[in-house]
XYZ file of C-alpha atoms in Angstrom:
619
model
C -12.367 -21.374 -55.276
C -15.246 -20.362 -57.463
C -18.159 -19.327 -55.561
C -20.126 -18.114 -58.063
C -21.394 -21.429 -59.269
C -22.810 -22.425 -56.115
C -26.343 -22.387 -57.672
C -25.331 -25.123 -60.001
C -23.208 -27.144 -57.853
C -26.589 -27.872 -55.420
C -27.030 -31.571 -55.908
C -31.020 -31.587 -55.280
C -33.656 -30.563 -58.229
C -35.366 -27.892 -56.278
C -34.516 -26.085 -53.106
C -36.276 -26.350 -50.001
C -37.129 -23.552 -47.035
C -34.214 -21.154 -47.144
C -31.541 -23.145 -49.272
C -31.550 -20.936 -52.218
C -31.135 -17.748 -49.741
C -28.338 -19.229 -48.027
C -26.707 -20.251 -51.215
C -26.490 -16.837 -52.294
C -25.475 -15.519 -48.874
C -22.295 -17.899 -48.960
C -21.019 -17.169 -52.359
C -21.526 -13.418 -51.232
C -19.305 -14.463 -48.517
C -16.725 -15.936 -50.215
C -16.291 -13.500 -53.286
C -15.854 -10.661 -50.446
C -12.444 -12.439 -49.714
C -13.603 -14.153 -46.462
C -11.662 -17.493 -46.599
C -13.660 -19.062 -43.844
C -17.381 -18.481 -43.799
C -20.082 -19.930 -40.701
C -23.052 -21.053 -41.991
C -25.700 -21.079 -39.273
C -28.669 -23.051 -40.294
C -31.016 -24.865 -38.112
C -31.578 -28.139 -37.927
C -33.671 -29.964 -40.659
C -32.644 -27.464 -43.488
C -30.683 -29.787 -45.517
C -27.134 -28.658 -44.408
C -25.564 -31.718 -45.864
C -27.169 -30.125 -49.448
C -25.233 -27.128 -49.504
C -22.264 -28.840 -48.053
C -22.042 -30.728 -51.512
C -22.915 -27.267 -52.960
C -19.644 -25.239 -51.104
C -17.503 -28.180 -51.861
C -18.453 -27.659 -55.322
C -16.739 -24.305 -55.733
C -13.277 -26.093 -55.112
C -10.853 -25.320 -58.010
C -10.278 -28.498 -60.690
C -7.199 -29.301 -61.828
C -8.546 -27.323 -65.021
C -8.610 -24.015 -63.319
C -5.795 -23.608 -60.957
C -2.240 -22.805 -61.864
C 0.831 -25.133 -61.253
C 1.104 -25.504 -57.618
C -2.736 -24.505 -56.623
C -4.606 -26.671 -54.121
C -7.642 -28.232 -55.662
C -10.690 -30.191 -55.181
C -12.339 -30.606 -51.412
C -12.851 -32.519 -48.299
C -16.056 -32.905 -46.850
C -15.948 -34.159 -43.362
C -18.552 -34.439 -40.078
C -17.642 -35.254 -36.438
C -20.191 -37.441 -36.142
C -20.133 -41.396 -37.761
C -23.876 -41.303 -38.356
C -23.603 -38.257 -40.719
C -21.210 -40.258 -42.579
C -23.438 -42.636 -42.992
C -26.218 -40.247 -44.089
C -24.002 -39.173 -46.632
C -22.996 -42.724 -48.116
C -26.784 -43.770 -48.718
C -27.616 -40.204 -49.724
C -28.166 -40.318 -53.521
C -28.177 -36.466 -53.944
C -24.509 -36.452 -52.830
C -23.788 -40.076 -54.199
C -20.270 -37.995 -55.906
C -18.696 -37.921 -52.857
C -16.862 -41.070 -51.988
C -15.996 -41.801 -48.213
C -13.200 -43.410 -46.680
C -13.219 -44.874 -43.499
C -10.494 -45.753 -40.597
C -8.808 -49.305 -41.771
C -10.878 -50.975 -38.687
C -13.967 -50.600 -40.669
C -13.132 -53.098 -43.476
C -12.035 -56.661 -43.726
C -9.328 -58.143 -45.720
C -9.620 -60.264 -48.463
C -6.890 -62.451 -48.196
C -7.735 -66.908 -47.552
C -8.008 -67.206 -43.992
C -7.929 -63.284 -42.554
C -11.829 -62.389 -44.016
C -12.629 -61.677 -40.225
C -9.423 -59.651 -39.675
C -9.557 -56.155 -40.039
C -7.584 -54.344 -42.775
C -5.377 -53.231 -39.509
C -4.718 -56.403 -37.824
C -3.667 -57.655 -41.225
C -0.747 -59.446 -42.859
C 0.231 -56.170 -44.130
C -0.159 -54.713 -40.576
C 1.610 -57.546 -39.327
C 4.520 -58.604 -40.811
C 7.616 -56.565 -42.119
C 7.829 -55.938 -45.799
C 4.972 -58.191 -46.402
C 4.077 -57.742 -50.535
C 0.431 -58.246 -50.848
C -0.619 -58.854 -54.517
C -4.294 -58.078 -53.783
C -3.536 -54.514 -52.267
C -5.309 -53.162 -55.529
C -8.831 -55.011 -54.531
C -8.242 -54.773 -50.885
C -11.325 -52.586 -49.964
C -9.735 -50.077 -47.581
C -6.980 -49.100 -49.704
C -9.374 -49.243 -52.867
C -11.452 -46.943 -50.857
C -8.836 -44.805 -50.110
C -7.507 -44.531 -53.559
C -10.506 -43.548 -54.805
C -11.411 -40.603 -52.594
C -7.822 -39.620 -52.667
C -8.434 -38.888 -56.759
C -11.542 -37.939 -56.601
C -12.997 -34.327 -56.467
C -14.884 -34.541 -52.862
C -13.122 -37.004 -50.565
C -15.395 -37.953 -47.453
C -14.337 -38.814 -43.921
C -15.401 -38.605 -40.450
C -13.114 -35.277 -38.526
C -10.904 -38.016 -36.543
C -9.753 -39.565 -39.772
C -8.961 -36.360 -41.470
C -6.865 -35.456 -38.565
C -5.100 -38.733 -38.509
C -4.473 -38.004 -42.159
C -2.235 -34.823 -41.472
C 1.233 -34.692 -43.286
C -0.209 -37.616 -45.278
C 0.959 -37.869 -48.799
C -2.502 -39.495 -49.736
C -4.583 -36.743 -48.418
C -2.780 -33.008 -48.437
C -3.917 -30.105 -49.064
C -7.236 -29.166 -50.716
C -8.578 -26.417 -51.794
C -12.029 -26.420 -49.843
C -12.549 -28.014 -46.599
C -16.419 -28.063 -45.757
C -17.076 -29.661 -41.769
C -20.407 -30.303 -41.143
C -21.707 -30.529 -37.534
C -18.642 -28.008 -36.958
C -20.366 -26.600 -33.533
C -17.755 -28.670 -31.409
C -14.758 -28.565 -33.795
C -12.560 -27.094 -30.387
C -14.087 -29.644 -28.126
C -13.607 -32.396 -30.815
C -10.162 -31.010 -31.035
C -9.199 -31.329 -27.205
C -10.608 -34.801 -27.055
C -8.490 -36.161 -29.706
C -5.271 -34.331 -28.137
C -6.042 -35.704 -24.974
C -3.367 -38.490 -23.719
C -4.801 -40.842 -21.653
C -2.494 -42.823 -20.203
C -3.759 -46.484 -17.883
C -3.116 -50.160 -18.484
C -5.684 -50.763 -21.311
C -3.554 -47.639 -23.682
C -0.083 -48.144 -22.284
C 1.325 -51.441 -23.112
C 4.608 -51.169 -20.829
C 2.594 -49.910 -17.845
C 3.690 -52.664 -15.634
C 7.037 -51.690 -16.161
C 6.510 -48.035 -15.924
C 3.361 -46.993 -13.550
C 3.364 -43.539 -12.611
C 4.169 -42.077 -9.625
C 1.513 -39.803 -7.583
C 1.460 -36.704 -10.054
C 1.404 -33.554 -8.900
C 1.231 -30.855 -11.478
C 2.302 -30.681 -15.349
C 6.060 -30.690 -14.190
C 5.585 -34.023 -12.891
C 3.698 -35.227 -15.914
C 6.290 -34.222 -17.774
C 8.894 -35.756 -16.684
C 6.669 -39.008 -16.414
C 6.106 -38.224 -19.961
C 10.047 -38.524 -20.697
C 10.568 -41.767 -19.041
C 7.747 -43.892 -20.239
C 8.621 -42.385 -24.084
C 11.981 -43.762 -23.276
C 10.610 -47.384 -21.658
C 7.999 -47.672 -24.986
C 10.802 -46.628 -27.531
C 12.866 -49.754 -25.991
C 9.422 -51.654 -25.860
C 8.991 -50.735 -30.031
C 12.211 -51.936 -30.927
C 11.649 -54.962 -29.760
C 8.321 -55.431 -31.318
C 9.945 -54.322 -34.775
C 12.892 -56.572 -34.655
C 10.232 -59.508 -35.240
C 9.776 -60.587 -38.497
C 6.295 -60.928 -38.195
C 3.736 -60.740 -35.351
C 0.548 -61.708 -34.676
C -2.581 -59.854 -34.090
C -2.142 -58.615 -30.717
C 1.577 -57.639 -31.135
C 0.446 -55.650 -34.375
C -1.852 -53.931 -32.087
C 0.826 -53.498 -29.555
C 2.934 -52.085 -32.045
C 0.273 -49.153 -33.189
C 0.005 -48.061 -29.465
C 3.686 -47.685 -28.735
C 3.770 -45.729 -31.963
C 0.709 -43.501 -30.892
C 2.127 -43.196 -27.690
C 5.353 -42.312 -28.395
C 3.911 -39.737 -30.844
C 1.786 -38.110 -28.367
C 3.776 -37.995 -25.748
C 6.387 -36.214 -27.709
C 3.974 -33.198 -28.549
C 3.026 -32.763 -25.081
C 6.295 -32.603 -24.150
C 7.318 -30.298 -26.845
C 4.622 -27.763 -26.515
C 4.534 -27.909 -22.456
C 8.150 -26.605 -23.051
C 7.586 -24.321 -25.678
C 6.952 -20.799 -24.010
C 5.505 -19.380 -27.394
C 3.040 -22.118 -27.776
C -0.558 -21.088 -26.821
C -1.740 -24.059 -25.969
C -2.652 -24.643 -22.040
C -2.374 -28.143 -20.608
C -4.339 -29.518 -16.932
C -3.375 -33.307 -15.627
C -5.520 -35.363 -13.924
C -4.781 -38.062 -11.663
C -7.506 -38.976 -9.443
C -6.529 -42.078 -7.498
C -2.690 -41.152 -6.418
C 0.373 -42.443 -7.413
C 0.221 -46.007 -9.621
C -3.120 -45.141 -11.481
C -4.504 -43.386 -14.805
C -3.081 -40.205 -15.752
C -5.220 -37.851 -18.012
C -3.137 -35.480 -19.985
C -5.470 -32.597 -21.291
C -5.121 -29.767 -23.379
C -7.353 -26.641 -23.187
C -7.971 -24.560 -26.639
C -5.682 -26.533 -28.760
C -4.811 -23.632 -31.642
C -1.425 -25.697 -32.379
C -2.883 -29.136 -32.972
C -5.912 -27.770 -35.157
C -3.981 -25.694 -37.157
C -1.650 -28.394 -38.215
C -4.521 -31.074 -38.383
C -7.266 -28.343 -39.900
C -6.543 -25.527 -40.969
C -3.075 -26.048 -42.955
C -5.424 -28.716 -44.978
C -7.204 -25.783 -47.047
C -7.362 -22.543 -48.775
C -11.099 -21.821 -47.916
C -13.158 -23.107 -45.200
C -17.148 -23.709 -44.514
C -17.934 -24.872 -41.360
C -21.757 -25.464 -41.007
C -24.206 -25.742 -37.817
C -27.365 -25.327 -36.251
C -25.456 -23.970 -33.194
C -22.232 -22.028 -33.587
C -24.306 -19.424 -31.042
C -21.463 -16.829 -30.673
C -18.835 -16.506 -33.510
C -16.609 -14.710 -32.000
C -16.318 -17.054 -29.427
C -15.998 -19.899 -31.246
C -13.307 -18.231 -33.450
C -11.445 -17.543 -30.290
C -12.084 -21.134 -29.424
C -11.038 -22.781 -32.284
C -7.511 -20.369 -33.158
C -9.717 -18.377 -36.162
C -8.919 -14.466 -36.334
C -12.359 -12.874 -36.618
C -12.126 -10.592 -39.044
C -11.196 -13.328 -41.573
C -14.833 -15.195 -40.763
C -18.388 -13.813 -42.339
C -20.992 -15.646 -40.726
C -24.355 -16.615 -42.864
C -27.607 -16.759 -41.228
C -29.922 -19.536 -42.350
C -33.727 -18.598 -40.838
C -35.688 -21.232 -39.657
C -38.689 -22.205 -42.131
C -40.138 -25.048 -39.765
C -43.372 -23.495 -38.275
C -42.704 -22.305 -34.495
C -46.141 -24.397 -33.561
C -45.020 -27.468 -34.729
C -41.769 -27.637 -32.576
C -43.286 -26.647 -28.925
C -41.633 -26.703 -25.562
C -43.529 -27.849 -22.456
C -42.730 -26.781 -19.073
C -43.028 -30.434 -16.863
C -39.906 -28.990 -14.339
C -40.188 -30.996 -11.125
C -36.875 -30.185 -9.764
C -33.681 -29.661 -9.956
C -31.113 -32.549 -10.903
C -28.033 -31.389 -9.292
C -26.137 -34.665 -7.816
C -27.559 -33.571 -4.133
C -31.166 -32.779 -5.326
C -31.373 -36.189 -7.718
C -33.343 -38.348 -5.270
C -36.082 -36.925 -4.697
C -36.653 -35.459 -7.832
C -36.084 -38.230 -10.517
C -39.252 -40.192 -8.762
C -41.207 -36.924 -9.645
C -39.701 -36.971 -13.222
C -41.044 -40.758 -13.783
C -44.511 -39.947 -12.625
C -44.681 -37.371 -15.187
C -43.093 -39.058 -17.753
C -45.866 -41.771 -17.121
C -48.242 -39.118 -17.279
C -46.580 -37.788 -20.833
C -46.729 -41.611 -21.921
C -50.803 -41.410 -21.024
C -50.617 -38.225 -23.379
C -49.037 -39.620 -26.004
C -50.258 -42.891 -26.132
C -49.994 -44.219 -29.817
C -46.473 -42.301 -30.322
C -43.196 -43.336 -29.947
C -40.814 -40.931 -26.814
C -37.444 -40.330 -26.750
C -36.234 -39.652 -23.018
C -32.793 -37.737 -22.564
C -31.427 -38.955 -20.121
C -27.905 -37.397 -20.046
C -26.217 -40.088 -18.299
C -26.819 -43.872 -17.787
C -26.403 -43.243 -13.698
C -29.817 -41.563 -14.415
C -31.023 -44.041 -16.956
C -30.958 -46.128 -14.234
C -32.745 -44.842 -11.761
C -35.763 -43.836 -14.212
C -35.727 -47.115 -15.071
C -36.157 -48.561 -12.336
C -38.711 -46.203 -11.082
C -41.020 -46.805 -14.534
C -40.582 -50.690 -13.721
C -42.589 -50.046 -10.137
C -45.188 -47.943 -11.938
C -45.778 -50.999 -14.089
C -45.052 -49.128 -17.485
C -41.666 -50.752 -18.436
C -43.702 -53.049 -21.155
C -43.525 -49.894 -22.812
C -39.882 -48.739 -21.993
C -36.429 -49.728 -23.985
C -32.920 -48.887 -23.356
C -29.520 -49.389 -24.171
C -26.160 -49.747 -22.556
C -22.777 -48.427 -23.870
C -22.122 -51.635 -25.814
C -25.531 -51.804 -27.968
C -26.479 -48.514 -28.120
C -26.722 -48.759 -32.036
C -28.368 -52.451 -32.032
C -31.469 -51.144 -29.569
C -31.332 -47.690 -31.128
C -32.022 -49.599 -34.843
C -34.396 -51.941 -33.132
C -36.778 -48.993 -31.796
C -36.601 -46.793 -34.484
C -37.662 -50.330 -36.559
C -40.295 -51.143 -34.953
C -44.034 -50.022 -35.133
C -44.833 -49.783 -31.150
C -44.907 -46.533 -29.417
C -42.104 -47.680 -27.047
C -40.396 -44.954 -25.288
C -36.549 -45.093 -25.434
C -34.157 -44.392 -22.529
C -31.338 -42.784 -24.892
C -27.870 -41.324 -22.884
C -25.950 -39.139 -25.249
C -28.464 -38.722 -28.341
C -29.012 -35.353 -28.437
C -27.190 -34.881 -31.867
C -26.920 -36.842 -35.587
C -30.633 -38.381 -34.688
C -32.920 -38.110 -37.648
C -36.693 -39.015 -36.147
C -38.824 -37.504 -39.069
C -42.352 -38.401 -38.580
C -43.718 -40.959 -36.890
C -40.126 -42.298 -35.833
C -40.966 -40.116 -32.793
C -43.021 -37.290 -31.777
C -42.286 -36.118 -28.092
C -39.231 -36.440 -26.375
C -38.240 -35.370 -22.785
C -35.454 -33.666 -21.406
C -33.928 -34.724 -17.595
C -31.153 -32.548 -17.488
C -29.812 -29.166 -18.046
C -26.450 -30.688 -19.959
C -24.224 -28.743 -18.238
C -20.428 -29.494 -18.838
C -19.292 -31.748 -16.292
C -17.343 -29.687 -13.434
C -15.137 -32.859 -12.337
C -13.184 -31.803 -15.766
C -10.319 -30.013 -14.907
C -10.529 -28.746 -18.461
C -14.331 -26.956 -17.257
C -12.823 -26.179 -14.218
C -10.099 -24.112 -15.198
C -12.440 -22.188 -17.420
C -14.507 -21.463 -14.773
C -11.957 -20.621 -12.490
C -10.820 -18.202 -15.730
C -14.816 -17.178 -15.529
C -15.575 -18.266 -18.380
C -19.650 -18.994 -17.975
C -20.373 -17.656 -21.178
C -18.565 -20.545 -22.767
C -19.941 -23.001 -19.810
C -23.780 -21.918 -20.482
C -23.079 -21.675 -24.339
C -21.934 -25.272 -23.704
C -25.656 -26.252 -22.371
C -27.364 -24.457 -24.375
C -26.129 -26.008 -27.920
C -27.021 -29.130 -26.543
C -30.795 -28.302 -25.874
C -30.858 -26.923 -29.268
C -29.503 -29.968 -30.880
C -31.878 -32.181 -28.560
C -34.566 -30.309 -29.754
C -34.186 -30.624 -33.392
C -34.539 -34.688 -33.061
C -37.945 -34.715 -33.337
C -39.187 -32.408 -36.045
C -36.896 -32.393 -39.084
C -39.402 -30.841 -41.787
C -41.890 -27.721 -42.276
C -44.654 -30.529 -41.898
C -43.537 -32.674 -39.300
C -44.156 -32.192 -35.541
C -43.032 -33.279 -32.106
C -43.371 -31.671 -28.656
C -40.185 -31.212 -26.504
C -41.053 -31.631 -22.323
C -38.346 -30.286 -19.857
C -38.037 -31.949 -16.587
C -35.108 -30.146 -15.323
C -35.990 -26.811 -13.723
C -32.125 -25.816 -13.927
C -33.319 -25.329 -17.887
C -35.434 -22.799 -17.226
C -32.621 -21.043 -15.556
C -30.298 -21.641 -18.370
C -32.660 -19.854 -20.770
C -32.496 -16.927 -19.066
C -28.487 -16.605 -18.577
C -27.915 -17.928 -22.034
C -30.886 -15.844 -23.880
C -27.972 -13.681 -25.594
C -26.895 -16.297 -27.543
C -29.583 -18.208 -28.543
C -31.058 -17.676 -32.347
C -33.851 -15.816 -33.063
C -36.163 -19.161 -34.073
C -35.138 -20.920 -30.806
C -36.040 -17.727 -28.648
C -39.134 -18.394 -30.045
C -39.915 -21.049 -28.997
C -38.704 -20.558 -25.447
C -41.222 -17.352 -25.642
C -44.095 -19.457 -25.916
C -43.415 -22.376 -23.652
C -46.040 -23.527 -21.974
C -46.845 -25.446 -18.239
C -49.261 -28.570 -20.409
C -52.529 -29.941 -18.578
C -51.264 -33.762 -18.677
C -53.910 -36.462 -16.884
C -53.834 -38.071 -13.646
C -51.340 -41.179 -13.518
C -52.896 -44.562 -14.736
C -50.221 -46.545 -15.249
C -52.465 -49.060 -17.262
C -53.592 -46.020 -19.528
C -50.002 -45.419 -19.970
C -49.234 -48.936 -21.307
C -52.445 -49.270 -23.379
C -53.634 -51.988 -21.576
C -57.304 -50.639 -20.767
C -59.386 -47.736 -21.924
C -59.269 -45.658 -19.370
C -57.490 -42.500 -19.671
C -55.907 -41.008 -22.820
C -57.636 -42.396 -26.090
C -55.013 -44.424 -27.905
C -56.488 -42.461 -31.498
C -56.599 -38.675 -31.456
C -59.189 -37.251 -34.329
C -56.412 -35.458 -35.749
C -52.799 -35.509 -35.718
C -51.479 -32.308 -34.346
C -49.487 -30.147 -36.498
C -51.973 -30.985 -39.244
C -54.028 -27.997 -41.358
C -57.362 -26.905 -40.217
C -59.442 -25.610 -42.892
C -58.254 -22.005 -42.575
C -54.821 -22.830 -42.645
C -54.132 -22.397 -39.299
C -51.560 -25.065 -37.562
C -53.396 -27.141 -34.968
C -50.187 -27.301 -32.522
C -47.733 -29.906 -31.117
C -48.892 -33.891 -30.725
C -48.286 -32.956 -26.900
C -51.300 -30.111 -27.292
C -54.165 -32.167 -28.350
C -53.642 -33.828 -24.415
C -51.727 -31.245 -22.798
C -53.293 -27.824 -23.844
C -52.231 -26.059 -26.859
C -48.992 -23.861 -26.828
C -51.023 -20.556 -26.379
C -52.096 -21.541 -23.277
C -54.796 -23.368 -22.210
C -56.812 -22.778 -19.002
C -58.914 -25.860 -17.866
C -56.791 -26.668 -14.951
C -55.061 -29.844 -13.628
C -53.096 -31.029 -10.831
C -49.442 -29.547 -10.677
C -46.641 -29.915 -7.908
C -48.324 -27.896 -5.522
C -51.708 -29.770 -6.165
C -53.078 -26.142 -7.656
C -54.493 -25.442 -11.237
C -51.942 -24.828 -13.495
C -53.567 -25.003 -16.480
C -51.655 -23.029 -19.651
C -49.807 -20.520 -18.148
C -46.349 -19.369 -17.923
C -44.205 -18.773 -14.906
C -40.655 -16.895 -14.831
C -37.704 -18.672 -16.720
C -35.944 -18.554 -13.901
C -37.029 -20.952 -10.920
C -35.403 -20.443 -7.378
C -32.052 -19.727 -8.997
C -29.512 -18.369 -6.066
C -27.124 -15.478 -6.857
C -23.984 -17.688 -7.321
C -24.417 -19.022 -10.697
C -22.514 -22.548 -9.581
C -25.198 -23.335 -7.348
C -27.502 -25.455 -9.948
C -24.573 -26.906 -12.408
C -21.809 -28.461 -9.430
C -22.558 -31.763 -10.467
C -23.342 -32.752 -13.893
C -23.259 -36.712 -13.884
C-alpha cells in the first residue's frame, strides 16, 4: 500500500467540510503500520470520496514484487450504495459486479431468464459461444482486471476461495458499522420448506438444543447429497431444477460448517437454535460473533483494511465483535461540519412503545404526527416506523383523522417502487417507511422532517440478543439502538446547507440517550444537548391536508436553516412552527394539557431500575 498519495488519489476537484483533514489522518494511519484503520465520519461527508481515495493507495502490478497482492475491493452492505456508486461520476473507475440474478442472458429465447437460471446454469457441459458478451460474466471480467473491483459485502463473501476474485491488496467497506451483524446473518442456516428442497422427506424432529440440531444437521446433509445426485445425473434441467440444484449445494455447504465448527472445541464461534413451533417446523441455525466465517470471507481477502462509518461508536467493541485485535486498528475521527442548528431534535414523546404499552400510545403518536403535518405543511415527512405491525396501526389511525390524502406507504414487496414514487413526486406526502433508517439520501427538499416511533431496540425474541443479554451484554444491546438513531437522523440533512428537523415519539429514546451517552460522538451529543419539547398547533386535520386555510400557512417567509443578515442560522424547518431549538416560551397544549412551551425535561422519562423494563418487546 502507498498511503502517501492519498491526496492525489481523491476523485473530486476540491474537498468539502473535513475531507482533506481526514485524508491526512488516514495516510498517518496507515504509514504508522496500522493495517486496518476506522474511519469515523458522519453522515453527509462524502465517505464514498475517500473510499475511492484509500482504495487508491493499493499497490499496481508496477510496484509490488512477485507474489504481492495488488489493486482493491471496494464493497458496501447496502445495494443502494452500490448504486450510488455506479451513477457516481467522481468514482466512475470503479466497475461493479453484481450477483448473476441481476442480469439477463442474451441467448434467442432466455432474454427474461436470469444469467442463473440459464442454459449454462442448466445443463451439463453446456458451451456457450456468447459467454464473452454475456453481461454478467463481461461484468465480472472486467472488475476482476481492473484496479477497484465493486460489489455489494454478500457478493464478496460468496466470492471467497474464488479464483476470479482473491486476494487484494486493499479492501475498503463502506457502511462497515454492522460488518459482525452482516456477518451472522449471512452464516445463519435457515432451514423450512421454501430453503430445503427434500423437507418432505426429511422434517425435523422437535429440537432441543445444538446436539439435536446437529445431528438433524447430519441426516438431512446425507438425504440432500442423495437428492443432488440425482439432480446432476440429468443431462439438462429446467429452470426450477437448476434452482433446486443451487440450494442442495448451499445447503449441503452450510450445513457442513456448522457441523464442523459445532464440533471443533478450538473454534470460537458460539451457535443458538431456534425452533419455535415444535417438532416438524423451521429450524433457525444461528451463529453469535462469527470470527471463523469473517476471517475466511474478509479478512484473508487483504493486506490493509479501511472500514468507514458514521457509527462504529466503540472500537474496541466492534473489534471484539468483528475478530480484529485492537492494537492492530487506529481509528480516524472525521468532525462533523454540518451546522448543529440545522439538524435539530424535537422532543414529541407520548409514550412508551413497548408491545404492552403500544395501544394506547400509537393513537397519541398519530395526533401528533397530524399536528407535525399542520407544522410542516408544504414539506415532504418521513415517519419511522420500525416495523410494518406499527405501520399499520398509524395508518389506520391517520385514515380516521382524515389526513391519509396526504399519507403513502409501502409493503415488503414494493418498498423500492413507492419509495421512488415519493421521493419523485412534488407533494409534501408523508411516507410510512419500515426499515429506512440507513442508505437514504433526502438532500433538500426530498424531505425535511422526519419522525421517529421507536427506540430500535434489538429484538429480544432473538436468541442471538438473548444470549447476549443473558451474557450482560447492554453495552452492545444499547450501542445497537443507538447507531440506528444516528443513522435515522442523518436522512434528512446531508449538506452544511441543508436542513431537516428530527421529532421523537418514543419516550424509551430519551432513556436510551442517557444509558448510551458514552458512546455517542461528540456532534450527535450535541444535538441531544439542545433538544427541545416544540410548540406544535392544535389538531385540524383539514389544516393538516391543506385543504383550508386555517391553521399552519402552507408558505413560511423564510425557509429555516437559511442566513439572516448577520449570519446567524435561523434553525430547523420544524422551528419556524414549533419554537426554535433554544427554546421558545409561548406555551401550548402538551400531554398533561399544561404549557410546555421550549423547555427541556430530564432524558430520562419514568425509566425503572431494571434496564429490560422498556426494550422486552421490540416488534
Amino acid at each position: 500500500m502507498q498511503p502517501g498519495r492519498i491526496s492525489d488519489e481523491f476523485p473530486a476537484p476540491s474537498y468539502r467540510g473535513a475531507q482533506e483533514r481526514a485524508l491526512a489522518d488516514i495516510r498517518d494511519a496507515f504509514a504508522a503500520g496500522n493495517d486496518v484503520v476506522l474511519v469515523r465520519a458522519p453522515t453527509g461527508s462524502g465517505k464514498s470520496l475517500l473510499a475511492r481515495a484509500i482504495a487508491g493507495c493499493a499497490r499496481t502490478a508496477g510496484e509490488s514484487e512477485a507474489g504481492e497482492p495488488i489493486d482493491a475491493y471496494y464493497t458496501t452492505p447496502q445495494v443502494s450504495q452500490l448504486d450510488d456508486v455506479a451513477s457516481d461520476d467522481l468514482l466512475a473507475d470503479l466497475k461493479v459486479i453484481r450477483g448473476k440474478n441481476n442480469y439477463d442472458c442474451i441467448l434467442p429465447g432466455e432474454t427474461d431468464t436470469p444469467v442463473d437460471q440459464a442454459p449454462c446454469a442448466r445443463e451439463r457441459m453446456f458451451d456457450c459461444q456468447v459467454q464473452h458478451r454475456c453481461p454478467y460474466f463481461s461484468d465480472r471480467a472486467i472488475a476482476a482486471n481492473n484496479r477497484i473491483a465493486a460489489m455489494t459485502l454478500a457478493y464478496f463473501m460468496q466470492t471467497a476461495g474464488s479464483d476470479v476474485f482473491g486476494q487484494r491488496d486493499v479492501l475498503v467497506i463502506d457502511e462497515a458499522h454492522g460488518l459482525g451483524n452482516w456477518a451472522e446473518m449471512y452464516a445463519t442456516i435457515d432451514l423450512g420448506p421454501d430453503t430445503v428442497p427434500v423437507w418432505d422427506a426429511c422434517d425435523p424432529p422437535e429440537i432441543d438444543g445444538l446436539d439435536d440440531a446437529v445431528k438433524y444437521a447430519d441426516t438431512l446433509h446425507t438425504m440432500a447429497g442423495r437428492r443432488l445426485t440425482e439432480v446432476r445425473q440429468q443431462a439438462e434441467l429446467d429452470p426450477e431444477e437448476a434452482a433446486e440444484r443451487d440450494k442442495l449445494v448451499q445447503l449441503q455447504s452450510d450445513l457442513s460448517w456448522f457441523a464442523e465448527d459445532y464440533r471443533d472445541d478450538e473454534s470460537a464461534t458460539t451457535w443458538v437454535v431456534d425452533q419455535a413451533d415444535g417438532a416438524g417446523t423451521r429450524v433457525t441455525i444461528k451463529p453469535m460473533a462469527p470470527e471463523k466465517y469473517l476471517k475466511h470471507t474478509v479478512w484473508d481477502r487483504a493486506s490493509n483494511f479501511a472500514l468507514l462509518s458514521a457509527t462504529i461508536l466503540n472500537k474496541d467493541a466492534f473489534c471484539a465483535n468483528v475478530g480484529l485485535a485492537p492494537d492492530r486498528v487506529a481509528l480516524v475521527e472525521v468532525p462533523h461540519t454540518f451546522p448543529v442548528e440545522n439538524r435539530p431534535l424535537y422532543d414529541v414523546t407520548r409514550g412508551k412503545m413497548t408491545y404492552e404499552a403500544r395501544d394506547e400510545t400509537i393513537p397519541k403518536v398519530a395526533e401528533t404526527l397530524v399536528r407535525i403535518m399542520q407544522a410542516h405543511p408544504d414539506e415532504k415527512g418521513l415517519v419511522h416506523c420500525h416495523s410494518y405491525a406499527i405501520q399499520e396501526q398509524l395508518q389506520g389511525h391517520l385514515r380516521e383523522y382524515g389526513v391519509d390524502s396526504r399519507v403513502r406507504a409501502h409493503d415488503s414487496e414494493d418498498r423500492d417502487a413507492q419509495l421512488s414514487t415519493w421521493k419523485r413526486v412534488d407533494d409534501p406526502d408523508v411516507f410510512l417507511s419500515v426499515k429506512m433508517e440507513e442508505a437514504l439520501d433526502l438532500e433538500g427538499d426530498l424531505c425535511r422532517w422526519q419522525l421517529l416511533c421507536k427506540a430500535p431496540y434489538p429484538n429480544t425474541r432473538d436468541s442471538r440478543v438473548a444470549a447476549r443479554l443473558e451474557d450482560d451484554q447492554w453495552g452492545w444491546y444499547y450501542r445497537t439502538a443507538l447507531r440506528t438513531v444516528i443513522q435515522a437522523c442523518g436522512r434528512v440533512v446531508r449538506a452544511p446547507d441543508d436542513y431537516g428537523a428530527t421529532y421523537l415519539a418514543d419516550s424509551s429514546l430519551l432513556d436510551l440517550f442517557e444509558r448510551a451517552r458514552v458512546d455517542m460522538p461528540d456532534w450527535f451529543a450535541a444535538q441531544v444537548d439542545r433538544m427541545s419539547e416544540p410548540d406544535l398547533p392544535a389538531v385540524d386535520t383539514a389544516a393538516a391536508t391543506g385543504s383550508s386555510s386555517g391553521g399552519a400557512s402552507r408558505s413560511r417567509s423564510r425557509s429555516a436553516g437559511s442566513t439572516d443578515s448577520d449570519g446567524s442560522s435561523s434553525g430547523s424547518s420544524g422551528a419556524s412552527a414549533s419554537g426554535s431549538g433554544s427554546g421558545s416560551e409561548s406555551g401550548s397544549s402538551g400531554d398533561d394539557g399544561g404549557s410546555r412551551g421550549g423547555r427541556r425535561r430530564s432524558r430520562r422519562s419514568g425509566s425503572k431500575s431494571n434496564p429490560i423494563a422498556d426494550v422486552w418487546d421490540t416488534e
